[in-house]
Amino acid sequence: MISVDTKTTFFRPFSGGIHPRSYKSLTAKSSSQRSVLMPEKLYFSLQLPNGEMLRPLVAVGDNVVKGQKIAVGKSPMHAPLHASANGQVVEIVSHITSHPGKLKSPTIVVATSNDLSWSSDYHSRSIATLTSDEIIAGILDAGIVGLGGAGFPTGMKAKFARQSKVDTLVINGGECEPYLTCDDRLMQEQSAQIIAGIRLLMIAAGAKKALVGIEDNKPLSLESMTNAASEDPSIEVHSVPSLYPMGSERHLIKALTGQQVPLGGLASDIGILVNNVATAHAIYQALRYGRPLVSRLITVSGQGIHQPCNVEVPIGTRVRDVIAFCGGLNMDCERLIFGGPMMGQVITDLDIPVGKTVGGILALTSEEIGDSESKECIRCGQCVRACPMGLMPFMIAANSRASEFEKAEELGVKHCLSCGACSYICPSRLPLVQYFQHAKGVLNQRSSAVQRAERAKQLAAAKTARLEAEAQAKLAAKEAKAKRGGRSAGRRSSRKAVEAKEGDV
Ligand code: SF4
Ligand code: SF4
């Protein structure tokens, strides 16, 4: 029996943080291995979250097989899309996306067949001798992005980490958002595959060791992952305190290593690469079985849905199909959210397809949402105590409300994680994060305008310098020509004089 490492390196590893009500019991026992969700149609948006467009590789009427690449981007920074089912392309239409402004984008619509199998191309293969370059190429080709929510192409992240010479891989098994349990279930049920994926990621990034951080409210995951990693001394599994927002990259690093990521800096600045457990699992699937990222385990929860559960959702499934699979919404459902309740995004339309970065769909009742009527700030200071970044949320909010954005910047609004701990704890129910997001948006716009003006100034100066250089070059050429002309005229007159003299003789 392998003992679980319950030593927590730092009892309270960072200042601030909160203990929100977890609601995890709603789905904590829901296995990922239940019946398969496969809707009649899948919707693959060609627009990436960063606004870049993919180019479709298929046309209406084409048959596609599960795992077939159906759209690609212009560079490795744009993860390709793969069909998540066997079927036929029936339309390429403008369809709603998860953008808060309800924007639409060109979308490939696939009518699925009853055949749920992978095509025969996807066979098991050896991964023992793969090089860093081969692993990175495999991850990029499989369209894997950070499944913890960031959505950055994982292969590029590993490549940059290798270039920055990172030595430690930190694996996030925190899952600190309330309600979400899909990573917990994945760690309990697929720990060997996750550990194998971590090894591949270590080779890809050139990391010497890996530290896996799991919150201490997940004892079964801790045990399963510790057992799976027991043969490999370069992978350590650690228990970290259940404290929101432990899943934030900088706070997990602090908890596991004691090191601080510099403000405004990156984890790679201190030799660390961070990924999450679901991403490591997807890497193993891609490299071992040649299976690209076509589905992911998500938590569907909240008291507004009939059958809360964890379910493997094919990428491109509409929210309405996921909800129908989970028994539908009940009469008390007030709000739908992608992700967790602290940092999630409101779902504005049931036809939005589930993308690669969605880890949860929550159907919340008014009781779960709580009183949403804001009152005046009573200067109780609870938000200050809760903030894991050491900020003064009530002062930033007051300045943001008064459109004093420079003061909000001086108070550190740009370092705010939008974790929502302050809003959660505020007795006056002030929508603090909304104020901060607005202030950040205005400041970003201003700094882009300043950057654009600076760029325009540089271009104008470069143009003036070029015109001056051209004018000088022309002048110099003219002068040189004039000199040459003068010299040859002189030579001609000397010759004439000599000829005249010779004539005299
Ligand atoms: S917690 Fe709310 S009421 Fe208290 S100081 Fe902060 S913003 Fe004001
Ligand atoms: S949302 Fe920002 S200000 Fe509020 S607690 Fe989190 S980091 Fe601090």
Short mmCIF file of C-alpha atoms and ligand atoms in Angstrom, two decimals:
data_model
loop_
_atom_site.label_atom_id
_atom_site.label_comp_id
_atom_site.label_asym_id
_atom_site.label_seq_id
_atom_site.Cartn_x
_atom_site.Cartn_y
_atom_site.Cartn_z
CA MET A 1 0.00 0.00 0.00
CA ILE A 2 1.53 3.28 -1.06
CA SER A 3 0.99 6.08 1.37
CA VAL A 4 -0.51 9.24 0.02
CA ASP A 5 1.65 12.34 0.39
CA THR A 6 -0.46 14.52 2.57
CA LYS A 7 2.47 16.73 3.51
CA THR A 8 1.55 20.16 2.40
CA THR A 9 4.67 22.20 1.84
CA PHE A 10 3.05 25.43 2.97
CA PHE A 11 0.02 25.41 5.25
CA ARG A 12 -1.38 28.67 3.87
CA PRO A 13 0.79 29.11 0.82
CA PHE A 14 -0.43 32.59 -0.11
CA SER A 15 -2.23 35.44 1.57
CA GLY A 16 -5.91 35.89 0.82
CA GLY A 17 -8.09 33.22 -0.76
CA ILE A 18 -11.51 31.99 0.27
CA HIS A 19 -13.42 28.77 0.94
CA PRO A 20 -16.54 29.02 -1.24
CA ARG A 21 -19.31 26.46 -0.80
CA SER A 22 -18.17 23.61 -3.03
CA TYR A 23 -21.33 21.86 -4.32
CA LYS A 24 -18.95 19.17 -5.61
CA SER A 25 -21.02 16.39 -4.02
CA LEU A 26 -23.59 16.88 -6.82
CA THR A 27 -21.28 15.08 -9.29
CA ALA A 28 -18.31 13.81 -7.25
CA LYS A 29 -19.46 10.20 -7.67
CA SER A 30 -20.35 10.53 -11.34
CA SER A 31 -17.98 8.34 -13.34
CA SER A 32 -16.70 9.44 -16.73
CA GLN A 33 -17.51 5.98 -18.06
CA ARG A 34 -21.25 6.35 -18.53
CA SER A 35 -23.27 6.04 -21.72
CA VAL A 36 -22.01 8.02 -24.70
CA LEU A 37 -23.37 11.39 -25.72
CA MET A 38 -23.57 11.75 -29.51
CA PRO A 39 -25.92 14.40 -30.91
CA GLU A 40 -27.46 14.24 -34.40
CA LYS A 41 -25.43 17.24 -35.54
CA LEU A 42 -22.10 18.77 -34.52
CA TYR A 43 -21.11 22.43 -35.02
CA PHE A 44 -17.45 23.30 -35.57
CA SER A 45 -16.82 27.03 -35.43
CA LEU A 46 -14.00 28.13 -37.74
CA GLN A 47 -13.23 31.11 -35.52
CA LEU A 48 -10.73 30.59 -32.72
CA PRO A 49 -11.20 32.32 -29.32
CA ASN A 50 -8.50 34.87 -30.31
CA GLY A 51 -10.53 35.86 -33.38
CA GLU A 52 -8.30 34.09 -35.94
CA MET A 53 -10.12 32.11 -38.65
CA LEU A 54 -9.39 28.53 -39.68
CA ARG A 55 -9.54 27.36 -43.31
CA PRO A 56 -11.97 24.46 -43.94
CA LEU A 57 -10.51 21.32 -45.54
CA VAL A 58 -13.94 19.84 -46.29
CA ALA A 59 -16.93 20.87 -48.38
CA VAL A 60 -20.69 20.30 -48.12
CA GLY A 61 -21.45 16.69 -49.05
CA ASP A 62 -18.05 15.29 -47.94
CA ASN A 63 -18.07 12.24 -45.70
CA VAL A 64 -15.80 12.61 -42.64
CA VAL A 65 -14.41 10.08 -40.20
CA LYS A 66 -13.85 10.56 -36.49
CA GLY A 67 -10.45 12.20 -35.98
CA GLN A 68 -10.17 13.55 -39.55
CA LYS A 69 -8.65 17.02 -39.76
CA ILE A 70 -11.39 19.33 -41.08
CA ALA A 71 -9.89 22.82 -40.66
CA VAL A 72 -6.42 24.30 -40.27
CA GLY A 73 -4.92 27.68 -39.40
CA LYS A 74 -2.16 29.78 -40.92
CA SER A 75 0.42 28.95 -38.24
CA PRO A 76 1.09 26.46 -35.42
CA MET A 77 -0.41 29.08 -33.07
CA HIS A 78 -3.82 28.14 -34.52
CA ALA A 79 -4.83 24.65 -33.37
CA PRO A 80 -6.47 22.57 -36.13
CA LEU A 81 -9.99 21.13 -35.82
CA HIS A 82 -10.85 17.44 -36.19
CA ALA A 83 -14.21 15.78 -36.75
CA SER A 84 -15.45 14.39 -33.45
CA ALA A 85 -17.71 11.82 -35.11
CA ASN A 86 -18.18 9.84 -38.29
CA GLY A 87 -20.70 11.53 -40.57
CA GLN A 88 -21.26 13.93 -43.42
CA VAL A 89 -20.76 17.68 -43.82
CA VAL A 90 -24.28 19.02 -44.43
CA GLU A 91 -23.70 22.79 -44.20
CA ILE A 92 -21.08 25.48 -43.74
CA VAL A 93 -23.11 28.32 -42.25
CA SER A 94 -22.91 31.34 -40.00
CA HIS A 95 -23.64 30.08 -36.48
CA ILE A 96 -23.61 31.58 -32.98
CA THR A 97 -20.40 31.39 -30.92
CA SER A 98 -19.69 31.73 -27.21
CA HIS A 99 -18.63 35.37 -27.67
CA PRO A 100 -20.43 37.50 -25.03
CA GLY A 101 -21.60 39.81 -27.83
CA LYS A 102 -23.48 36.86 -29.43
CA LEU A 103 -21.24 37.04 -32.50
CA LYS A 104 -21.61 34.46 -35.26
CA SER A 105 -18.86 32.77 -37.25
CA PRO A 106 -18.63 30.39 -40.23
CA THR A 107 -19.30 26.90 -38.86
CA ILE A 108 -18.97 23.40 -40.35
CA VAL A 109 -22.08 21.35 -39.56
CA VAL A 110 -21.67 17.55 -39.54
CA ALA A 111 -24.62 15.15 -39.45
CA THR A 112 -23.38 12.23 -37.35
CA SER A 113 -23.79 8.54 -38.20
CA ASN A 114 -24.60 5.72 -35.79
CA ASP A 115 -21.05 4.39 -36.11
CA LEU A 116 -19.24 5.70 -33.00
CA SER A 117 -15.94 3.91 -33.66
CA TRP A 118 -12.59 5.44 -34.55
CA SER A 119 -11.42 4.86 -38.10
CA SER A 120 -8.95 1.99 -38.55
CA ASP A 121 -6.12 4.54 -38.95
CA TYR A 122 -6.06 5.15 -35.22
CA HIS A 123 -3.99 2.27 -33.93
CA SER A 124 -1.85 1.95 -30.83
CA ARG A 125 1.82 2.87 -31.31
CA SER A 126 5.01 2.95 -29.27
CA ILE A 127 5.91 6.19 -27.51
CA ALA A 128 9.05 4.98 -25.73
CA THR A 129 11.57 6.51 -28.12
CA LEU A 130 9.84 9.73 -29.18
CA THR A 131 12.04 12.84 -29.23
CA SER A 132 11.05 16.29 -28.00
CA ASP A 133 10.45 17.51 -31.56
CA GLU A 134 8.33 14.46 -32.43
CA ILE A 135 6.19 14.91 -29.31
CA ILE A 136 5.68 18.64 -29.97
CA ALA A 137 4.74 17.91 -33.61
CA GLY A 138 2.28 15.22 -32.46
CA ILE A 139 0.66 17.54 -29.91
CA LEU A 140 0.29 20.34 -32.48
CA ASP A 141 -1.12 17.99 -35.11
CA ALA A 142 -3.69 16.66 -32.61
CA GLY A 143 -5.08 20.18 -32.05
CA ILE A 144 -4.45 20.04 -28.29
CA VAL A 145 -4.86 23.30 -26.38
CA GLY A 146 -4.70 23.99 -22.64
CA LEU A 147 -7.82 22.30 -21.27
CA GLY A 148 -7.61 24.24 -18.00
CA GLY A 149 -9.29 27.13 -19.81
CA ALA A 150 -6.45 29.13 -21.36
CA GLY A 151 -6.78 27.51 -24.79
CA PHE A 152 -3.17 28.21 -25.86
CA PRO A 153 -1.78 25.52 -28.22
CA THR A 154 0.01 23.10 -25.88
CA GLY A 155 2.68 22.14 -28.41
CA MET A 156 3.77 25.78 -28.78
CA LYS A 157 3.74 26.23 -25.01
CA ALA A 158 6.09 23.22 -24.67
CA LYS A 159 8.30 24.54 -27.47
CA PHE A 160 8.63 27.99 -25.86
CA ALA A 161 9.30 26.32 -22.49
CA ARG A 162 12.14 24.28 -24.04
CA GLN A 163 13.59 27.43 -25.60
CA SER A 164 13.38 29.14 -22.18
CA LYS A 165 15.16 26.12 -20.63
CA VAL A 166 12.51 25.37 -17.99
CA ASP A 167 13.44 22.62 -15.56
CA THR A 168 10.14 21.98 -13.75
CA LEU A 169 6.73 20.99 -15.04
CA VAL A 170 3.87 21.88 -12.67
CA ILE A 171 0.67 19.91 -13.23
CA ASN A 172 -2.54 21.50 -12.04
CA GLY A 173 -4.91 19.02 -10.40
CA GLY A 174 -6.37 21.71 -8.16
CA GLU A 175 -9.83 22.09 -9.69
CA CYS A 176 -10.62 24.74 -7.10
CA GLU A 177 -13.80 26.10 -8.75
CA PRO A 178 -17.00 24.98 -6.97
CA TYR A 179 -19.19 22.33 -8.69
CA LEU A 180 -16.46 21.06 -11.08
CA THR A 181 -15.36 17.46 -10.53
CA CYS A 182 -14.34 16.27 -14.01
CA ASP A 183 -10.58 16.55 -13.33
CA ASP A 184 -11.09 14.76 -10.01
CA ARG A 185 -12.82 11.86 -11.80
CA LEU A 186 -10.19 11.80 -14.55
CA MET A 187 -7.42 11.53 -11.93
CA GLN A 188 -9.25 8.69 -10.18
CA GLU A 189 -10.03 6.75 -13.36
CA GLN A 190 -7.18 7.55 -15.77
CA SER A 191 -4.21 8.23 -13.49
CA ALA A 192 -1.77 5.95 -15.40
CA GLN A 193 -2.56 7.71 -18.69
CA ILE A 194 -2.18 11.14 -17.07
CA ILE A 195 1.22 10.20 -15.62
CA ALA A 196 2.31 8.85 -19.04
CA GLY A 197 1.16 12.15 -20.61
CA ILE A 198 3.17 14.07 -17.99
CA ARG A 199 6.30 12.08 -18.97
CA LEU A 200 5.77 12.98 -22.62
CA LEU A 201 5.30 16.64 -21.74
CA MET A 202 8.51 16.58 -19.66
CA ILE A 203 10.47 15.26 -22.66
CA ALA A 204 8.81 17.80 -24.98
CA ALA A 205 9.66 20.75 -22.70
CA GLY A 206 13.02 19.45 -21.50
CA ALA A 207 11.83 19.50 -17.85
CA LYS A 208 13.83 17.42 -15.32
CA LYS A 209 11.01 16.98 -12.82
CA ALA A 210 7.24 17.30 -12.50
CA LEU A 211 5.22 18.41 -9.48
CA VAL A 212 1.53 17.52 -9.45
CA GLY A 213 -0.62 19.64 -7.12
CA ILE A 214 -3.96 18.20 -5.96
CA GLU A 215 -6.23 19.89 -3.42
CA ASP A 216 -6.55 17.99 -0.15
CA ASN A 217 -10.34 17.63 -0.64
CA LYS A 218 -9.65 14.97 -3.33
CA PRO A 219 -8.18 12.06 -1.34
CA LEU A 220 -9.07 9.40 -3.95
CA SER A 221 -7.33 11.35 -6.70
CA LEU A 222 -4.30 11.87 -4.47
CA GLU A 223 -4.09 8.15 -3.82
CA SER A 224 -4.62 7.11 -7.43
CA MET A 225 -2.10 9.62 -8.84
CA THR A 226 0.48 8.82 -6.15
CA ASN A 227 0.22 5.11 -7.00
CA ALA A 228 0.53 5.77 -10.74
CA ALA A 229 3.63 7.95 -10.24
CA SER A 230 5.30 5.65 -7.71
CA GLU A 231 7.73 4.10 -10.23
CA ASP A 232 9.04 7.45 -11.45
CA PRO A 233 11.13 9.48 -8.97
CA SER A 234 11.05 12.50 -11.29
CA ILE A 235 7.28 12.93 -10.76
CA GLU A 236 6.06 14.01 -7.32
CA VAL A 237 2.40 14.19 -6.32
CA HIS A 238 1.63 16.76 -3.60
CA SER A 239 -1.39 17.67 -1.59
CA VAL A 240 -2.13 21.40 -1.53
CA PRO A 241 -4.71 23.10 0.72
CA SER A 242 -8.26 23.51 -0.61
CA LEU A 243 -8.21 27.25 -0.93
CA TYR A 244 -9.68 29.25 -3.80
CA PRO A 245 -7.99 30.24 -6.21
CA MET A 246 -5.40 27.46 -5.78
CA GLY A 247 -5.87 26.60 -9.48
CA SER A 248 -4.36 29.93 -10.51
CA GLU A 249 -0.97 29.28 -12.07
CA ARG A 250 0.98 31.66 -9.85
CA HIS A 251 -0.67 30.44 -6.64
CA LEU A 252 -0.18 26.76 -7.39
CA ILE A 253 3.50 27.43 -8.18
CA LYS A 254 3.84 29.26 -4.87
CA ALA A 255 2.17 26.38 -3.03
CA LEU A 256 4.35 23.69 -4.65
CA THR A 257 7.72 25.41 -4.90
CA GLY A 258 7.60 28.46 -2.63
CA GLN A 259 8.65 30.55 -5.66
CA GLN A 260 6.89 33.72 -6.84
CA VAL A 261 6.23 34.40 -10.50
CA PRO A 262 7.29 38.05 -10.96
CA LEU A 263 4.36 40.47 -11.34
CA GLY A 264 3.66 40.89 -15.03
CA GLY A 265 6.05 37.98 -15.76
CA LEU A 266 5.63 34.38 -16.87
CA ALA A 267 6.13 31.06 -15.10
CA SER A 268 8.93 30.32 -17.59
CA ASP A 269 10.82 33.33 -16.14
CA ILE A 270 11.48 31.15 -13.08
CA GLY A 271 12.02 27.93 -15.07
CA ILE A 272 8.49 26.50 -14.78
CA LEU A 273 5.89 25.26 -17.28
CA VAL A 274 2.30 24.74 -16.06
CA ASN A 275 -0.31 22.43 -17.62
CA ASN A 276 -3.37 20.69 -16.31
CA VAL A 277 -4.23 17.02 -15.80
CA ALA A 278 -6.79 16.85 -18.63
CA THR A 279 -4.21 18.25 -21.08
CA ALA A 280 -1.69 15.59 -20.01
CA HIS A 281 -4.37 12.94 -20.60
CA ALA A 282 -5.13 14.32 -24.08
CA ILE A 283 -1.40 14.26 -24.92
CA TYR A 284 -1.18 10.57 -24.04
CA GLN A 285 -4.24 9.77 -26.19
CA ALA A 286 -2.77 11.65 -29.12
CA LEU A 287 0.74 10.19 -28.99
CA ARG A 288 -0.11 6.63 -27.93
CA TYR A 289 -3.22 6.04 -30.04
CA GLY A 290 -2.97 8.80 -32.65
CA ARG A 291 -6.28 10.21 -31.38
CA PRO A 292 -6.58 13.97 -31.83
CA LEU A 293 -8.54 16.11 -29.38
CA VAL A 294 -12.14 15.50 -30.41
CA SER A 295 -13.92 15.36 -27.06
CA ARG A 296 -13.44 16.21 -23.41
CA LEU A 297 -14.85 15.27 -20.04
CA ILE A 298 -16.98 18.07 -18.59
CA THR A 299 -19.05 18.55 -15.45
CA VAL A 300 -22.73 19.35 -15.96
CA SER A 301 -24.06 20.46 -12.60
CA GLY A 302 -26.16 22.82 -10.54
CA GLN A 303 -29.56 22.46 -8.92
CA GLY A 304 -31.22 23.65 -12.11
CA ILE A 305 -30.53 20.43 -14.07
CA HIS A 306 -32.28 17.09 -13.57
CA GLN A 307 -29.26 14.76 -13.75
CA PRO A 308 -25.97 16.44 -12.75
CA CYS A 309 -23.07 14.32 -14.00
CA ASN A 310 -19.65 14.14 -15.62
CA VAL A 311 -19.90 13.38 -19.31
CA GLU A 312 -17.56 12.99 -22.28
CA VAL A 313 -18.77 15.64 -24.74
CA PRO A 314 -17.75 15.59 -28.43
CA ILE A 315 -16.34 19.00 -29.44
CA GLY A 316 -19.04 20.82 -31.41
CA THR A 317 -22.01 19.56 -29.37
CA ARG A 318 -24.55 22.32 -28.72
CA VAL A 319 -25.36 23.25 -25.11
CA ARG A 320 -28.99 22.21 -25.72
CA ASP A 321 -27.89 18.66 -26.62
CA VAL A 322 -25.73 18.37 -23.49
CA ILE A 323 -28.62 19.57 -21.34
CA ALA A 324 -31.06 17.17 -22.99
CA PHE A 325 -28.60 14.30 -22.35
CA CYS A 326 -28.58 15.26 -18.65
CA GLY A 327 -32.36 15.11 -18.30
CA GLY A 328 -33.12 18.77 -19.14
CA LEU A 329 -33.49 21.89 -17.02
CA ASN A 330 -35.96 22.16 -14.19
CA MET A 331 -38.29 25.09 -13.53
CA ASP A 332 -35.91 26.64 -10.99
CA CYS A 333 -33.03 27.16 -13.41
CA GLU A 334 -32.18 30.88 -13.56
CA ARG A 335 -28.78 31.03 -15.24
CA LEU A 336 -26.50 28.87 -17.41
CA ILE A 337 -22.74 29.21 -17.15
CA PHE A 338 -19.73 27.81 -19.04
CA GLY A 339 -17.00 26.79 -16.55
CA GLY A 340 -17.20 27.39 -12.82
CA PRO A 341 -19.34 29.94 -10.96
CA MET A 342 -16.36 32.07 -9.90
CA MET A 343 -14.72 32.72 -13.27
CA GLY A 344 -17.23 31.23 -15.71
CA GLN A 345 -19.04 32.93 -18.55
CA VAL A 346 -22.81 33.29 -18.88
CA ILE A 347 -24.29 31.16 -21.67
CA THR A 348 -26.38 33.47 -23.84
CA ASP A 349 -27.82 30.91 -26.27
CA LEU A 350 -28.53 27.17 -26.11
CA ASP A 351 -27.21 26.70 -29.66
CA ILE A 352 -23.64 27.63 -28.73
CA PRO A 353 -21.38 24.65 -29.40
CA VAL A 354 -19.04 23.31 -26.70
CA GLY A 355 -15.44 24.20 -27.54
CA LYS A 356 -12.15 22.70 -26.39
CA THR A 357 -11.74 24.95 -23.33
CA VAL A 358 -15.16 24.33 -21.75
CA GLY A 359 -14.76 22.33 -18.52
CA GLY A 360 -18.29 22.66 -17.22
CA ILE A 361 -21.88 23.68 -17.87
CA LEU A 362 -23.75 24.88 -14.80
CA ALA A 363 -27.50 25.36 -14.46
CA LEU A 364 -27.94 27.52 -11.38
CA THR A 365 -31.07 28.38 -9.43
CA SER A 366 -31.75 31.78 -7.83
CA GLU A 367 -30.87 30.22 -4.47
CA GLU A 368 -27.43 29.24 -5.78
CA ILE A 369 -26.86 32.58 -7.46
CA GLY A 370 -27.81 34.43 -4.29
CA ASP A 371 -29.00 37.97 -3.76
CA SER A 372 -27.88 40.01 -6.74
CA GLU A 373 -29.04 43.42 -5.54
CA SER A 374 -25.99 45.61 -4.85
CA LYS A 375 -25.78 47.97 -1.91
CA GLU A 376 -23.26 50.64 -0.93
CA CYS A 377 -19.74 49.62 0.10
CA ILE A 378 -19.53 49.57 3.89
CA ARG A 379 -15.71 49.57 3.95
CA CYS A 380 -15.62 46.33 5.88
CA GLY A 381 -12.31 45.32 4.24
CA GLN A 382 -13.37 41.70 3.64
CA CYS A 383 -12.47 41.99 -0.05
CA VAL A 384 -8.94 43.09 0.90
CA ARG A 385 -8.48 40.07 3.15
CA ALA A 386 -9.80 37.76 0.42
CA CYS A 387 -7.71 39.06 -2.47
CA PRO A 388 -4.91 36.59 -3.32
CA MET A 389 -3.01 39.32 -5.18
CA GLY A 390 -2.81 41.66 -2.18
CA LEU A 391 -4.95 44.31 -3.90
CA MET A 392 -7.52 46.69 -2.40
CA PRO A 393 -10.61 45.76 -4.42
CA PHE A 394 -12.98 48.30 -2.85
CA MET A 395 -10.64 51.19 -3.75
CA ILE A 396 -10.05 49.93 -7.28
CA ALA A 397 -13.82 49.56 -7.69
CA ALA A 398 -14.49 53.08 -6.40
CA ASN A 399 -11.97 54.54 -8.86
CA SER A 400 -13.27 52.42 -11.73
CA ARG A 401 -16.83 53.57 -11.01
CA ALA A 402 -15.65 57.16 -11.06
CA SER A 403 -13.84 56.54 -14.39
CA GLU A 404 -10.52 57.26 -12.62
CA PHE A 405 -8.82 54.52 -14.56
CA GLU A 406 -5.24 55.77 -14.04
CA LYS A 407 -5.78 55.58 -10.28
CA ALA A 408 -7.22 52.07 -10.70
CA GLU A 409 -4.06 51.20 -12.63
CA GLU A 410 -1.85 52.65 -9.88
CA LEU A 411 -3.75 50.44 -7.43
CA GLY A 412 -2.83 47.38 -9.53
CA VAL A 413 -6.02 46.56 -11.45
CA LYS A 414 -3.92 45.06 -14.24
CA HIS A 415 -2.64 42.41 -11.81
CA CYS A 416 -6.19 41.37 -10.90
CA LEU A 417 -6.83 37.70 -11.83
CA SER A 418 -10.61 38.21 -12.15
CA CYS A 419 -10.84 35.29 -9.73
CA GLY A 420 -14.02 36.69 -8.14
CA ALA A 421 -12.97 36.00 -4.54
CA CYS A 422 -13.69 39.62 -3.58
CA SER A 423 -17.14 39.65 -5.24
CA TYR A 424 -17.99 36.35 -3.57
CA ILE A 425 -17.13 37.59 -0.10
CA CYS A 426 -18.58 41.11 -0.41
CA PRO A 427 -21.59 41.54 1.93
CA SER A 428 -22.86 44.41 -0.23
CA ARG A 429 -22.94 42.12 -3.30
CA LEU A 430 -20.97 44.63 -5.35
CA PRO A 431 -20.13 43.39 -8.86
CA LEU A 432 -16.43 44.13 -8.25
CA VAL A 433 -15.04 41.92 -11.05
CA GLN A 434 -17.24 43.65 -13.61
CA TYR A 435 -15.77 47.02 -12.56
CA PHE A 436 -12.24 45.62 -12.86
CA GLN A 437 -12.89 44.08 -16.27
CA HIS A 438 -14.28 47.36 -17.52
CA ALA A 439 -11.26 49.28 -16.16
CA LYS A 440 -8.85 46.74 -17.70
CA GLY A 441 -10.66 47.01 -21.04
CA VAL A 442 -10.40 50.84 -21.04
CA LEU A 443 -6.72 50.76 -20.01
CA ASN A 444 -5.90 48.13 -22.66
CA GLN A 445 -7.66 50.22 -25.30
CA ARG A 446 -5.71 53.28 -24.23
CA SER A 447 -2.38 51.47 -24.23
CA SER A 448 -3.14 50.01 -27.69
CA ALA A 449 -4.00 53.53 -28.89
CA VAL A 450 -0.70 54.80 -27.42
CA GLN A 451 1.16 51.89 -29.05
CA ARG A 452 -0.55 52.60 -32.37
CA ALA A 453 0.34 56.31 -32.11
CA GLU A 454 3.94 55.43 -31.19
CA ARG A 455 4.13 53.02 -34.13
CA ALA A 456 2.67 55.67 -36.47
CA LYS A 457 5.29 58.15 -35.14
CA GLN A 458 8.09 55.63 -35.75
CA LEU A 459 6.81 54.92 -39.27
CA ALA A 460 6.56 58.66 -40.05
CA ALA A 461 10.11 59.23 -38.71
CA ALA A 462 11.40 56.27 -40.76
CA LYS A 463 9.67 57.64 -43.87
CA THR A 464 11.16 61.12 -43.34
CA ALA A 465 14.63 59.61 -42.81
CA ARG A 466 14.25 57.52 -45.97
CA LEU A 467 13.12 60.53 -48.07
CA GLU A 468 16.01 62.60 -46.72
CA ALA A 469 18.48 59.82 -47.49
CA GLU A 470 17.08 59.50 -51.02
CA ALA A 471 17.27 63.27 -51.56
CA GLN A 472 20.87 63.32 -50.31
CA ALA A 473 21.78 60.40 -52.52
CA LYS A 474 20.25 62.18 -55.52
CA LEU A 475 22.14 65.38 -54.68
CA ALA A 476 25.41 63.49 -54.28
CA ALA A 477 24.85 61.74 -57.61
CA LYS A 478 24.11 65.08 -59.27
CA GLU A 479 27.24 66.63 -57.81
CA ALA A 480 29.37 63.68 -58.86
CA LYS A 481 27.95 63.89 -62.37
CA ALA A 482 28.61 67.61 -62.48
CA LYS A 483 32.21 67.00 -61.32
CA ARG A 484 32.71 64.30 -63.96
CA GLY A 485 31.19 66.70 -66.56
CA GLY A 486 33.59 69.48 -65.46
CA ARG A 487 36.60 67.17 -65.62
CA SER A 488 35.79 65.86 -69.13
CA ALA A 489 35.09 69.42 -70.37
CA GLY A 490 38.51 70.41 -68.99
CA ARG A 491 40.11 67.41 -70.65
CA ARG A 492 38.39 68.31 -73.96
CA SER A 493 39.61 71.94 -73.88
CA SER A 494 43.20 70.84 -72.98
CA ARG A 495 43.13 68.39 -75.85
CA LYS A 496 41.95 71.14 -78.23
CA ALA A 497 44.70 73.43 -77.00
CA VAL A 498 47.31 70.70 -77.56
CA GLU A 499 45.89 69.98 -81.04
CA ALA A 500 45.98 73.71 -81.82
CA LYS A 501 49.61 73.90 -80.73
CA GLU A 502 50.50 70.81 -82.79
CA GLY A 503 48.79 72.51 -85.78
CA ASP A 504 50.99 75.55 -85.29
CA VAL A 505 54.09 73.37 -85.49
S1 SF4 B 1 -16.17 43.63 0.85
FE1 SF4 B 1 -17.65 44.90 -0.28
S2 SF4 B 1 -18.51 46.21 1.30
FE2 SF4 B 1 -16.66 45.35 2.18
S3 SF4 B 1 -15.04 46.84 1.69
FE3 SF4 B 1 -15.05 45.37 0.06
S4 SF4 B 1 -16.35 46.27 -1.51
FE4 SF4 B 1 -16.82 47.33 0.39
S1 SF4 B 2 -10.95 39.43 -8.59
FE1 SF4 B 2 -9.05 40.58 -8.58
S2 SF4 B 2 -9.27 42.06 -6.92
FE2 SF4 B 2 -10.84 40.48 -6.64
S3 SF4 B 2 -9.90 39.01 -5.28
FE3 SF4 B 2 -9.48 38.29 -7.35
S4 SF4 B 2 -7.49 39.17 -7.84
FE4 SF4 B 2 -8.26 40.30 -6.06
#
